[in-house]
mmCIF file of C-alpha atoms and ligand atoms in Angstrom:
data_model
loop_
_atom_site.group_PDB
_atom_site.id
_atom_site.type_symbol
_atom_site.label_atom_id
_atom_site.label_comp_id
_atom_site.label_asym_id
_atom_site.label_seq_id
_atom_site.Cartn_x
_atom_site.Cartn_y
_atom_site.Cartn_z
ATOM 1 C CA MET A 1 85.439 23.377 3.972
ATOM 2 C CA LEU A 2 87.916 20.616 2.911
ATOM 3 C CA CYS A 3 90.219 21.489 -0.106
ATOM 4 C CA LEU A 4 92.601 19.267 -1.792
ATOM 5 C CA GLY A 5 95.187 21.071 -3.970
ATOM 6 C CA ILE A 6 96.841 19.401 -7.006
ATOM 7 C CA GLU A 7 100.280 20.901 -8.328
ATOM 8 C CA SER A 8 101.580 19.219 -11.502
ATOM 9 C CA SER A 9 102.724 22.299 -13.654
ATOM 10 C CA CYS A 10 106.351 21.348 -14.145
ATOM 11 C CA ASP A 11 108.544 18.772 -12.335
ATOM 12 C CA GLU A 12 106.980 18.256 -8.902
ATOM 13 C CA THR A 13 103.939 16.322 -8.042
ATOM 14 C CA GLY A 14 102.144 18.094 -4.884
ATOM 15 C CA LEU A 15 98.951 17.135 -3.196
ATOM 16 C CA ALA A 16 97.786 18.946 0.085
ATOM 17 C CA LEU A 17 94.613 19.177 1.991
ATOM 18 C CA VAL A 18 93.591 22.584 3.532
ATOM 19 C CA ARG A 19 90.644 22.763 5.912
ATOM 20 C CA ASP A 20 89.276 26.405 6.594
ATOM 21 C CA GLY A 21 92.354 27.913 5.430
ATOM 22 C CA LYS A 22 94.793 25.906 7.468
ATOM 23 C CA LEU A 23 97.248 23.217 6.196
ATOM 24 C CA ILE A 24 96.346 19.797 7.524
ATOM 25 C CA ALA A 25 98.582 17.483 5.236
ATOM 26 C CA GLU A 26 100.558 17.354 2.209
ATOM 27 C CA LYS A 27 102.592 15.042 0.100
ATOM 28 C CA LEU A 28 105.400 16.167 -2.738
ATOM 29 C CA ALA A 29 107.170 13.760 -5.052
ATOM 30 C CA SER A 30 110.020 15.715 -6.894
ATOM 31 C CA GLN A 31 111.506 14.530 -10.104
ATOM 32 C CA VAL A 32 114.565 16.560 -9.742
ATOM 33 C CA ASP A 33 116.813 13.545 -10.074
ATOM 34 C CA VAL A 34 114.764 12.186 -12.925
ATOM 35 C CA HIS A 35 115.586 15.291 -15.161
ATOM 36 C CA ALA A 36 118.919 16.055 -13.689
ATOM 37 C CA VAL A 37 120.960 14.075 -16.216
ATOM 38 C CA PHE A 38 119.367 15.834 -19.010
ATOM 39 C CA GLY A 39 120.189 19.394 -17.743
ATOM 40 C CA GLY A 40 116.620 20.479 -17.577
ATOM 41 C CA VAL A 41 113.010 19.274 -17.446
ATOM 42 C CA VAL A 42 112.023 16.806 -20.492
ATOM 43 C CA PRO A 43 108.269 17.623 -20.466
ATOM 44 C CA GLU A 44 107.121 14.046 -21.758
ATOM 45 C CA ILE A 45 108.928 12.342 -18.969
ATOM 46 C CA ALA A 46 107.660 14.953 -16.295
ATOM 47 C CA SER A 47 103.909 14.169 -17.698
ATOM 48 C CA ARG A 48 104.298 10.271 -17.349
ATOM 49 C CA GLU A 49 105.684 10.790 -13.742
ATOM 50 C CA HIS A 50 102.824 12.987 -12.798
ATOM 51 C CA LEU A 51 100.347 10.300 -14.078
ATOM 52 C CA ARG A 52 102.276 7.418 -12.241
ATOM 53 C CA VAL A 53 102.574 9.131 -8.945
ATOM 54 C CA LEU A 54 99.199 11.368 -8.629
ATOM 55 C CA PRO A 55 96.963 8.174 -7.622
ATOM 56 C CA VAL A 56 99.306 6.901 -5.116
ATOM 57 C CA LEU A 57 99.988 10.342 -3.253
ATOM 58 C CA LEU A 58 96.032 10.852 -2.976
ATOM 59 C CA ALA A 59 95.662 7.299 -1.923
ATOM 60 C CA GLU A 60 98.330 7.839 0.925
ATOM 61 C CA LEU A 61 97.225 11.425 1.768
ATOM 62 C CA LEU A 62 93.632 10.373 2.448
ATOM 63 C CA LEU A 63 94.419 7.255 4.282
ATOM 64 C CA GLU A 64 96.859 9.036 6.581
ATOM 65 C CA GLN A 65 94.209 11.418 7.670
ATOM 66 C CA SER A 66 91.317 8.932 7.782
ATOM 67 C CA LEU A 67 89.663 10.493 5.043
ATOM 68 C CA THR A 68 87.975 9.536 1.645
ATOM 69 C CA ALA A 69 87.693 11.443 -1.629
ATOM 70 C CA LYS A 70 83.993 11.571 -0.684
ATOM 71 C CA ASP A 71 84.788 14.002 2.314
ATOM 72 C CA LEU A 72 86.386 16.790 -0.281
ATOM 73 C CA ASP A 73 84.368 20.043 -0.620
ATOM 74 C CA VAL A 74 86.790 21.490 -3.282
ATOM 75 C CA VAL A 75 89.339 19.952 -5.576
ATOM 76 C CA SER A 76 91.792 22.948 -6.397
ATOM 77 C CA VAL A 77 94.238 22.255 -9.464
ATOM 78 C CA ALA A 78 97.157 24.435 -11.093
ATOM 79 C CA ARG A 79 95.654 25.033 -14.176
ATOM 80 C CA GLY A 80 98.553 27.137 -15.497
ATOM 81 C CA PRO A 81 100.865 28.610 -16.706
ATOM 82 C CA GLY A 82 103.196 25.389 -17.116
ATOM 83 C CA LEU A 83 104.038 22.564 -19.304
ATOM 84 C CA GLN A 84 100.768 21.777 -21.036
ATOM 85 C CA GLY A 85 101.309 17.893 -20.796
ATOM 86 C CA CYS A 86 101.933 18.170 -17.262
ATOM 87 C CA LEU A 87 99.154 20.355 -16.553
ATOM 88 C CA LEU A 88 96.854 18.230 -18.315
ATOM 89 C CA MET A 89 97.496 15.371 -15.828
ATOM 90 C CA GLY A 90 96.702 17.258 -12.918
ATOM 91 C CA LEU A 91 93.555 18.969 -14.375
ATOM 92 C CA ASN A 92 92.243 15.514 -15.638
ATOM 93 C CA PHE A 93 92.864 13.836 -12.344
ATOM 94 C CA ALA A 94 91.189 16.771 -10.505
ATOM 95 C CA LYS A 95 88.213 16.442 -12.996
ATOM 96 C CA GLY A 96 87.823 12.746 -12.502
ATOM 97 C CA LEU A 97 87.728 13.248 -8.733
ATOM 98 C CA VAL A 98 85.076 16.166 -9.126
ATOM 99 C CA PHE A 99 82.831 13.874 -11.469
ATOM 100 C CA SER A 100 83.176 11.118 -9.114
ATOM 101 C CA THR A 101 82.591 12.849 -5.878
ATOM 102 C CA GLY A 102 80.572 15.944 -6.577
ATOM 103 C CA ALA A 103 83.248 18.138 -4.991
ATOM 104 C CA LYS A 104 83.368 21.878 -6.306
ATOM 105 C CA LEU A 105 86.312 22.300 -9.109
ATOM 106 C CA VAL A 106 88.524 25.250 -8.788
ATOM 107 C CA GLY A 107 91.439 26.022 -11.427
ATOM 108 C CA VAL A 108 94.257 28.092 -9.921
ATOM 109 C CA ASN A 109 96.759 30.200 -11.505
ATOM 110 C CA HIS A 110 99.921 28.691 -10.379
ATOM 111 C CA LEU A 111 101.758 32.342 -10.270
ATOM 112 C CA TRP A 112 99.181 33.775 -7.826
ATOM 113 C CA ALA A 113 99.102 30.837 -5.842
ATOM 114 C CA HIS A 114 102.853 31.181 -5.283
ATOM 115 C CA LEU A 115 102.141 34.816 -3.836
ATOM 116 C CA THR A 116 99.397 33.944 -1.630
ATOM 117 C CA ALA A 117 101.105 30.711 -0.371
ATOM 118 C CA ALA A 118 102.311 32.855 2.747
ATOM 119 C CA GLY A 119 98.522 33.346 3.723
ATOM 120 C CA LEU A 120 99.088 29.794 5.209
ATOM 121 C CA GLU A 121 101.595 31.151 7.879
ATOM 122 C CA GLN A 122 100.560 34.673 8.433
ATOM 123 C CA GLU A 123 97.493 37.220 7.585
ATOM 124 C CA LEU A 124 98.129 38.828 4.225
ATOM 125 C CA GLN A 125 97.312 42.339 3.782
ATOM 126 C CA PHE A 126 96.113 43.935 0.686
ATOM 127 C CA PRO A 127 96.695 46.102 -1.396
ATOM 128 C CA SER A 128 100.200 44.497 -1.686
ATOM 129 C CA LEU A 129 103.103 44.502 -4.040
ATOM 130 C CA GLY A 130 103.958 41.084 -5.290
ATOM 131 C CA LEU A 131 107.148 40.035 -6.750
ATOM 132 C CA LEU A 132 107.048 36.558 -8.215
ATOM 133 C CA VAL A 133 110.687 35.021 -9.090
ATOM 134 C CA SER A 134 110.701 31.458 -10.214
ATOM 135 C CA GLY A 135 112.215 29.057 -12.935
ATOM 136 C CA GLY A 136 109.836 30.437 -15.567
ATOM 137 C CA HIS A 137 108.838 33.990 -14.415
ATOM 138 C CA THR A 138 109.820 37.400 -12.875
ATOM 139 C CA HIS A 139 106.724 39.287 -12.476
ATOM 140 C CA ILE A 140 105.773 42.376 -10.277
ATOM 141 C CA TYR A 141 101.983 42.493 -9.378
ATOM 142 C CA TYR A 142 99.910 44.998 -7.690
ATOM 143 C CA ILE A 143 97.520 42.582 -5.778
ATOM 144 C CA GLU A 144 94.391 44.244 -4.912
ATOM 145 C CA SER A 145 92.900 40.840 -3.308
ATOM 146 C CA PRO A 146 93.857 37.119 -3.713
ATOM 147 C CA LEU A 147 91.342 37.403 -6.758
ATOM 148 C CA LYS A 148 92.711 40.700 -8.403
ATOM 149 C CA PHE A 149 96.463 40.798 -9.672
ATOM 150 C CA THR A 150 97.512 43.554 -12.226
ATOM 151 C CA LEU A 151 100.672 42.872 -13.719
ATOM 152 C CA LEU A 152 103.081 45.905 -13.419
ATOM 153 C CA GLY A 153 106.419 44.335 -14.850
ATOM 154 C CA ARG A 154 107.879 41.221 -16.140
ATOM 155 C CA THR A 155 110.973 39.774 -17.861
ATOM 156 C CA LEU A 156 111.534 40.532 -21.242
ATOM 157 C CA ASP A 157 113.721 37.330 -21.841
ATOM 158 C CA ASP A 158 115.035 34.959 -19.155
ATOM 159 C CA ALA A 159 113.562 34.599 -15.771
ATOM 160 C CA ALA A 160 115.573 35.087 -12.757
ATOM 161 C CA GLY A 161 115.484 31.253 -11.948
ATOM 162 C CA GLU A 162 116.732 30.628 -15.429
ATOM 163 C CA ALA A 163 119.849 32.910 -14.716
ATOM 164 C CA PHE A 164 120.556 30.887 -11.998
ATOM 165 C CA ASP A 165 120.231 27.523 -13.413
ATOM 166 C CA LYS A 166 122.220 28.839 -16.647
ATOM 167 C CA THR A 167 125.016 30.034 -14.353
ATOM 168 C CA ALA A 168 125.050 26.754 -12.707
ATOM 169 C CA LYS A 169 124.927 24.860 -16.013
ATOM 170 C CA SER A 170 127.903 27.082 -17.212
ATOM 171 C CA LEU A 171 130.033 25.722 -14.196
ATOM 172 C CA ASN A 172 128.587 21.985 -14.996
ATOM 173 C CA LEU A 173 126.566 22.051 -11.724
ATOM 174 C CA PRO A 174 123.603 20.079 -11.694
ATOM 175 C CA TYR A 175 120.095 21.179 -12.658
ATOM 176 C CA PRO A 176 118.490 23.079 -11.062
ATOM 177 C CA GLY A 177 121.476 24.892 -9.737
ATOM 178 C CA GLY A 178 119.903 27.950 -8.234
ATOM 179 C CA LYS A 179 120.356 26.625 -4.731
ATOM 180 C CA LEU A 180 123.859 25.561 -5.096
ATOM 181 C CA VAL A 181 124.927 28.851 -6.893
ATOM 182 C CA ASP A 182 123.352 30.489 -3.576
ATOM 183 C CA ASP A 183 125.148 28.035 -1.156
ATOM 184 C CA PHE A 184 128.434 28.654 -2.999
ATOM 185 C CA GLY A 185 127.824 32.431 -3.246
ATOM 186 C CA ARG A 186 127.620 32.618 0.446
ATOM 187 C CA ARG A 187 130.836 31.598 1.065
ATOM 188 C CA GLY A 188 132.368 34.056 -1.546
ATOM 189 C CA ILE A 189 133.020 37.838 -1.620
ATOM 190 C CA VAL A 190 131.326 39.966 -3.677
ATOM 191 C CA ASP A 191 133.053 41.865 -6.371
ATOM 192 C CA LYS A 192 130.514 44.521 -7.572
ATOM 193 C CA LYS A 193 132.690 45.422 -10.806
ATOM 194 C CA MET A 194 132.671 41.577 -11.775
ATOM 195 C CA PHE A 195 129.336 42.039 -13.672
ATOM 196 C CA PRO A 196 127.347 44.682 -15.305
ATOM 197 C CA VAL A 197 124.006 45.428 -14.005
ATOM 198 C CA PRO A 198 122.188 45.690 -17.109
ATOM 199 C CA TYR A 199 118.667 46.985 -17.945
ATOM 200 C CA ILE A 200 118.138 49.303 -14.822
ATOM 201 C CA ASN A 201 118.804 52.823 -16.120
ATOM 202 C CA ASN A 202 115.328 53.210 -17.414
ATOM 203 C CA ASP A 203 111.888 54.126 -16.468
ATOM 204 C CA ASN A 204 110.011 50.763 -16.468
ATOM 205 C CA LEU A 205 109.300 47.696 -14.041
ATOM 206 C CA ASP A 206 110.445 45.058 -16.503
ATOM 207 C CA PHE A 207 113.531 42.842 -16.088
ATOM 208 C CA SER A 208 116.222 41.655 -18.616
ATOM 209 C CA PHE A 209 118.557 38.981 -17.490
ATOM 210 C CA SER A 210 120.060 37.868 -20.967
ATOM 211 C CA GLY A 211 123.043 40.548 -20.854
ATOM 212 C CA LEU A 212 123.999 38.897 -17.381
ATOM 213 C CA LYS A 213 123.862 35.459 -18.960
ATOM 214 C CA THR A 214 126.210 36.559 -21.456
ATOM 215 C CA ALA A 215 128.552 38.434 -19.007
ATOM 216 C CA VAL A 216 128.652 35.062 -16.935
ATOM 217 C CA ALA A 217 129.422 32.900 -20.030
ATOM 218 C CA THR A 218 132.067 35.176 -21.127
ATOM 219 C CA TYR A 219 133.708 35.195 -17.624
ATOM 220 C CA VAL A 220 133.611 31.415 -17.490
ATOM 221 C CA ASN A 221 135.136 30.939 -20.886
ATOM 222 C CA SER A 222 137.843 33.124 -20.036
ATOM 223 C CA HIS A 223 138.563 31.269 -16.703
ATOM 224 C CA PRO A 224 137.928 27.538 -17.864
ATOM 225 C CA GLU A 225 139.256 26.362 -14.545
ATOM 226 C CA LEU A 226 136.156 27.116 -12.768
ATOM 227 C CA ARG A 227 134.121 24.410 -14.363
ATOM 228 C CA LEU A 228 133.817 21.228 -13.037
ATOM 229 C CA GLY A 229 135.014 18.546 -15.400
ATOM 230 C CA SER A 230 131.621 16.561 -15.387
ATOM 231 C CA MET A 231 128.031 17.454 -13.886
ATOM 232 C CA GLY A 232 128.332 17.199 -10.281
ATOM 233 C CA ILE A 233 129.049 18.825 -6.723
ATOM 234 C CA PRO A 234 132.709 19.699 -5.908
ATOM 235 C CA GLU A 235 134.202 17.863 -3.272
ATOM 236 C CA SER A 236 135.750 20.255 -1.226
ATOM 237 C CA ASN A 237 139.069 18.647 -0.726
ATOM 238 C CA SER A 238 139.644 17.468 -4.360
ATOM 239 C CA GLU A 239 140.168 20.886 -5.850
ATOM 240 C CA PRO A 240 142.656 23.410 -5.277
ATOM 241 C CA HIS A 241 141.545 26.137 -2.692
ATOM 242 C CA GLU A 242 142.110 29.014 -5.140
ATOM 243 C CA ILE A 243 139.580 27.340 -7.590
ATOM 244 C CA VAL A 244 136.823 26.786 -5.071
ATOM 245 C CA THR A 245 137.600 30.461 -3.828
ATOM 246 C CA ALA A 246 137.483 31.980 -7.328
ATOM 247 C CA ARG A 247 134.180 30.214 -8.095
ATOM 248 C CA ASN A 248 132.735 31.206 -4.729
ATOM 249 C CA ASN A 249 133.580 34.761 -5.524
ATOM 250 C CA MET A 250 132.288 34.858 -9.079
ATOM 251 C CA LEU A 251 129.002 33.080 -7.735
ATOM 252 C CA ALA A 252 128.428 35.998 -4.776
ATOM 253 C CA SER A 253 129.135 38.442 -7.657
ATOM 254 C CA PHE A 254 126.586 36.972 -9.725
ATOM 255 C CA ASN A 255 124.032 36.825 -6.926
ATOM 256 C CA TYR A 256 124.730 40.476 -6.094
ATOM 257 C CA VAL A 257 123.779 41.622 -9.452
ATOM 258 C CA VAL A 258 120.558 39.574 -9.259
ATOM 259 C CA GLY A 259 119.463 41.076 -5.902
ATOM 260 C CA ARG A 260 120.613 44.758 -7.203
ATOM 261 C CA LYS A 261 118.118 44.350 -10.432
ATOM 262 C CA LEU A 262 115.550 42.928 -8.282
ATOM 263 C CA GLU A 263 115.979 45.862 -5.721
ATOM 264 C CA VAL A 264 115.925 48.684 -8.421
ATOM 265 C CA LYS A 265 112.657 47.658 -9.794
ATOM 266 C CA ILE A 266 110.945 46.768 -6.703
ATOM 267 C CA GLU A 267 111.980 50.189 -5.147
ATOM 268 C CA ARG A 268 110.678 51.724 -8.198
ATOM 269 C CA ALA A 269 107.533 49.953 -8.036
ATOM 270 C CA LEU A 270 107.012 50.849 -4.362
ATOM 271 C CA LYS A 271 107.470 54.469 -5.198
ATOM 272 C CA ARG A 272 104.651 54.416 -7.782
ATOM 273 C CA ASN A 273 102.128 52.386 -5.567
ATOM 274 C CA SER A 274 102.401 54.172 -2.274
ATOM 275 C CA ASP A 275 99.230 52.667 -0.985
ATOM 276 C CA VAL A 276 100.613 48.974 -0.653
ATOM 277 C CA LYS A 277 100.375 47.601 2.822
ATOM 278 C CA SER A 278 102.985 44.862 2.466
ATOM 279 C CA LEU A 279 105.608 43.340 -0.083
ATOM 280 C CA ILE A 280 105.145 39.904 -0.743
ATOM 281 C CA VAL A 281 108.285 38.000 -2.350
ATOM 282 C CA ALA A 282 107.510 34.302 -3.673
ATOM 283 C CA GLY A 283 108.509 31.829 -6.022
ATOM 284 C CA GLY A 284 111.678 29.338 -6.215
ATOM 285 C CA VAL A 285 114.059 32.073 -6.385
ATOM 286 C CA ALA A 286 112.459 33.773 -3.050
ATOM 287 C CA ALA A 287 114.444 30.771 -1.389
ATOM 288 C CA ASN A 288 117.743 32.770 -2.224
ATOM 289 C CA SER A 289 119.824 34.076 0.683
ATOM 290 C CA VAL A 290 120.644 37.513 -1.189
ATOM 291 C CA VAL A 291 117.202 37.864 -2.535
ATOM 292 C CA ARG A 292 115.466 37.549 0.956
ATOM 293 C CA LYS A 293 118.108 40.022 2.524
ATOM 294 C CA VAL A 294 117.874 42.738 -0.197
ATOM 295 C CA MET A 295 113.991 42.706 -0.184
ATOM 296 C CA GLY A 296 114.139 42.802 3.543
ATOM 297 C CA LYS A 297 116.013 46.193 3.269
ATOM 298 C CA VAL A 298 113.633 47.510 0.803
ATOM 299 C CA ALA A 299 110.563 46.854 2.782
ATOM 300 C CA LYS A 300 112.236 48.478 5.932
ATOM 301 C CA ARG A 301 112.951 51.553 3.567
ATOM 302 C CA PHE A 302 109.236 51.764 2.987
ATOM 303 C CA SER A 303 108.232 50.811 6.478
ATOM 304 C CA ILE A 304 106.077 47.792 5.208
ATOM 305 C CA PRO A 305 106.280 44.368 6.038
ATOM 306 C CA LEU A 306 108.091 41.680 3.965
ATOM 307 C CA VAL A 307 106.181 38.838 3.542
ATOM 308 C CA LEU A 308 108.215 35.671 2.518
ATOM 309 C CA PRO A 309 106.911 32.252 2.658
ATOM 310 C CA SER A 310 108.937 29.655 4.550
ATOM 311 C CA LEU A 311 111.467 27.800 2.385
ATOM 312 C CA HIS A 312 109.260 24.841 1.549
ATOM 313 C CA LEU A 313 106.593 26.838 0.396
ATOM 314 C CA CYS A 314 108.886 28.924 -2.086
ATOM 315 C CA THR A 315 109.304 26.092 -4.487
ATOM 316 C CA ASP A 316 106.516 24.326 -6.429
ATOM 317 C CA ASN A 317 104.126 22.661 -3.713
ATOM 318 C CA GLY A 318 100.616 21.231 -3.320
ATOM 319 C CA ALA A 319 99.821 23.115 -0.390
ATOM 320 C CA MET A 320 99.725 26.756 -2.297
ATOM 321 C CA ILE A 321 97.607 25.298 -4.759
ATOM 322 C CA ALA A 322 95.105 24.437 -2.062
ATOM 323 C CA TYR A 323 95.128 27.311 -0.101
ATOM 324 C CA ALA A 324 94.509 29.383 -3.532
ATOM 325 C CA GLY A 325 91.653 27.276 -4.167
ATOM 326 C CA TYR A 326 90.184 27.420 -0.809
ATOM 327 C CA LEU A 327 90.574 31.469 -1.282
ATOM 328 C CA MET A 328 88.608 31.279 -4.319
ATOM 329 C CA ALA A 329 85.974 28.626 -3.305
ATOM 330 C CA SER A 330 85.369 30.653 0.026
ATOM 331 C CA SER A 331 84.695 33.933 -2.292
ATOM 332 C CA GLY A 332 81.947 31.769 -3.983
ATOM 333 C CA CYS A 333 83.930 31.266 -7.267
ATOM 334 C CA ARG A 334 84.586 27.894 -8.857
ATOM 335 C CA HIS A 335 85.246 26.376 -12.684
ATOM 336 C CA ASP A 336 83.173 23.717 -14.403
ATOM 337 C CA LEU A 337 84.289 20.570 -16.339
ATOM 338 C CA ASN A 338 85.259 22.880 -19.462
ATOM 339 C CA LEU A 339 88.339 24.241 -17.496
ATOM 340 C CA GLU A 340 91.387 24.495 -19.594
ATOM 341 C CA ALA A 341 95.156 24.012 -18.975
ATOM 342 C CA ILE A 342 97.024 27.190 -19.941
ATOM 343 C CA PRO A 343 100.637 26.613 -21.268
ATOM 344 C CA ARG A 344 103.511 28.953 -20.594
ATOM 345 C CA GLY A 345 103.260 32.179 -22.443
ATOM 346 C CA ARG A 346 99.294 32.427 -22.506
ATOM 347 C CA VAL A 347 97.716 34.660 -20.046
ATOM 348 C CA VAL A 348 95.679 32.737 -17.586
ATOM 349 C CA PRO A 349 92.124 33.750 -18.248
ATOM 350 C CA CYS A 350 89.814 35.034 -15.251
ATOM 351 C CA ASP A 351 87.140 32.662 -16.352
ATOM 352 C CA TRP A 352 85.688 31.627 -12.884
ATOM 353 C CA ILE A 353 82.016 31.440 -12.147
ATOM 354 C CA CYS A 354 80.736 33.120 -8.940
ATOM 355 C CA ASP A 355 77.753 31.726 -7.223
HETATM 356 O O1 KG4 B 401 108.873 28.350 -8.321
HETATM 357 P P1 KG4 B 401 109.795 27.164 -8.659
HETATM 358 O O2 KG4 B 401 109.881 26.014 -7.584
HETATM 359 O O3 KG4 B 401 109.281 26.436 -10.127
HETATM 360 C C1 KG4 B 401 108.796 27.221 -11.145
HETATM 361 O O4 KG4 B 401 107.566 27.569 -10.960
HETATM 362 O O5 KG4 B 401 109.582 27.748 -11.948
HETATM 363 O O6 KG4 B 401 111.370 27.774 -8.976
HETATM 364 C C2 KG4 B 401 112.355 27.075 -9.505
HETATM 365 C C3 KG4 B 401 113.537 27.829 -9.657
HETATM 366 C C4 KG4 B 401 114.757 27.301 -10.285
HETATM 367 O O7 KG4 B 401 115.305 28.096 -11.391
HETATM 368 C C5 KG4 B 401 115.653 27.112 -9.236
HETATM 369 O O8 KG4 B 401 116.994 27.103 -9.536
HETATM 370 C C6 KG4 B 401 115.291 28.195 -8.588
HETATM 371 O O9 KG4 B 401 114.032 28.530 -8.298
HETATM 372 N N1 KG4 B 401 115.702 28.439 -7.161
HETATM 373 C C7 KG4 B 401 116.747 29.228 -6.275
HETATM 374 C C8 KG4 B 401 116.913 28.741 -4.874
HETATM 375 N N2 KG4 B 401 116.130 27.683 -4.722
HETATM 376 C C9 KG4 B 401 115.467 27.268 -6.032
HETATM 377 N N3 KG4 B 401 117.355 30.039 -7.040
HETATM 378 C C10 KG4 B 401 118.295 30.745 -6.310
HETATM 379 N N4 KG4 B 401 118.248 30.464 -5.100
HETATM 380 C C11 KG4 B 401 117.759 29.455 -4.316
HETATM 381 N N5 KG4 B 401 118.115 29.414 -3.176
HETATM 382 ZN ZN1 ZN B 402 106.248 27.642 -9.730
#
């Protein structure tokens, strides 16, 4: 079964081919540079970019594999949640392909696709506990199978990735700043008392990152020297050593708090769901070095394997969509041309048709 995956939910256009569950080729066109000057993703520009690059990437992908669109058995597309205009570009492109080739159409939940992406690299065991930490979401799921996810907890305000991006922005680091915060923080020393760890002394599995955002903003306001003069990456030798060190220490302390918050809630979820066979951590923030380390320790304490996709599968990509589509199609599930795009904030329905 040859499955094409199409990702266009935000600012990455990703296409990939999965044959019988194995990734054979992929293409990714990132728009990060286009949006960086605006300090965030501009939806209208993002949609136009998807429209521009989708046909080019598909032509390259097929040509390099000596394939044509007629060889596709399944066209799998991220149908939400995401930016509506961006999703519609991917969806309409997928529908056009299906209409002209007779391939099956599968609409994939982008969040679930993040969590099953590691299946391209290792066998996944179910039931599993899934932590999705991305730019728009922080969700804990009980995953019974690739087609059955139960939401156990979620963020009540900002997502973990947003907390990273806003921290970066407060220092005038370019968008999306998560990776830079991670890189600089790794060079710093943690001060556990610098920031509070809010919203952990309760009984639930939800998250709140807004208190941390305020604490960071207050700290930066009282230490304005930590801000870069203009948006950009500091050049190591053009700044006084003490400022670089103080900024790195602040980011190490911020990173510690995010890791600690995730640790408390995941431990609680594992205690309540003792039947799970593994812990899957996915999404852009799963690329974070502290998150990876902390989750490794938690999984060890519960004697279950930690499943982390490799770094290139953590951020948005077409391979995870192709694989999720393959999992659905091989279970006999598909959509028809009425498939709808689901914007952020709406629950993605389980409205597939099973043969
Ligand atoms: O999953 P993703 O690629 O896109 C969404 O679906 O949101 O996640 C993007 C998020 C951004 O907020 C980015 O700053 C964050 O992932 N991110 C990181 C790291 N790499 C990417 N955050 C912390 N540490 C990283 N190493
Ligand atoms: Zn994502």
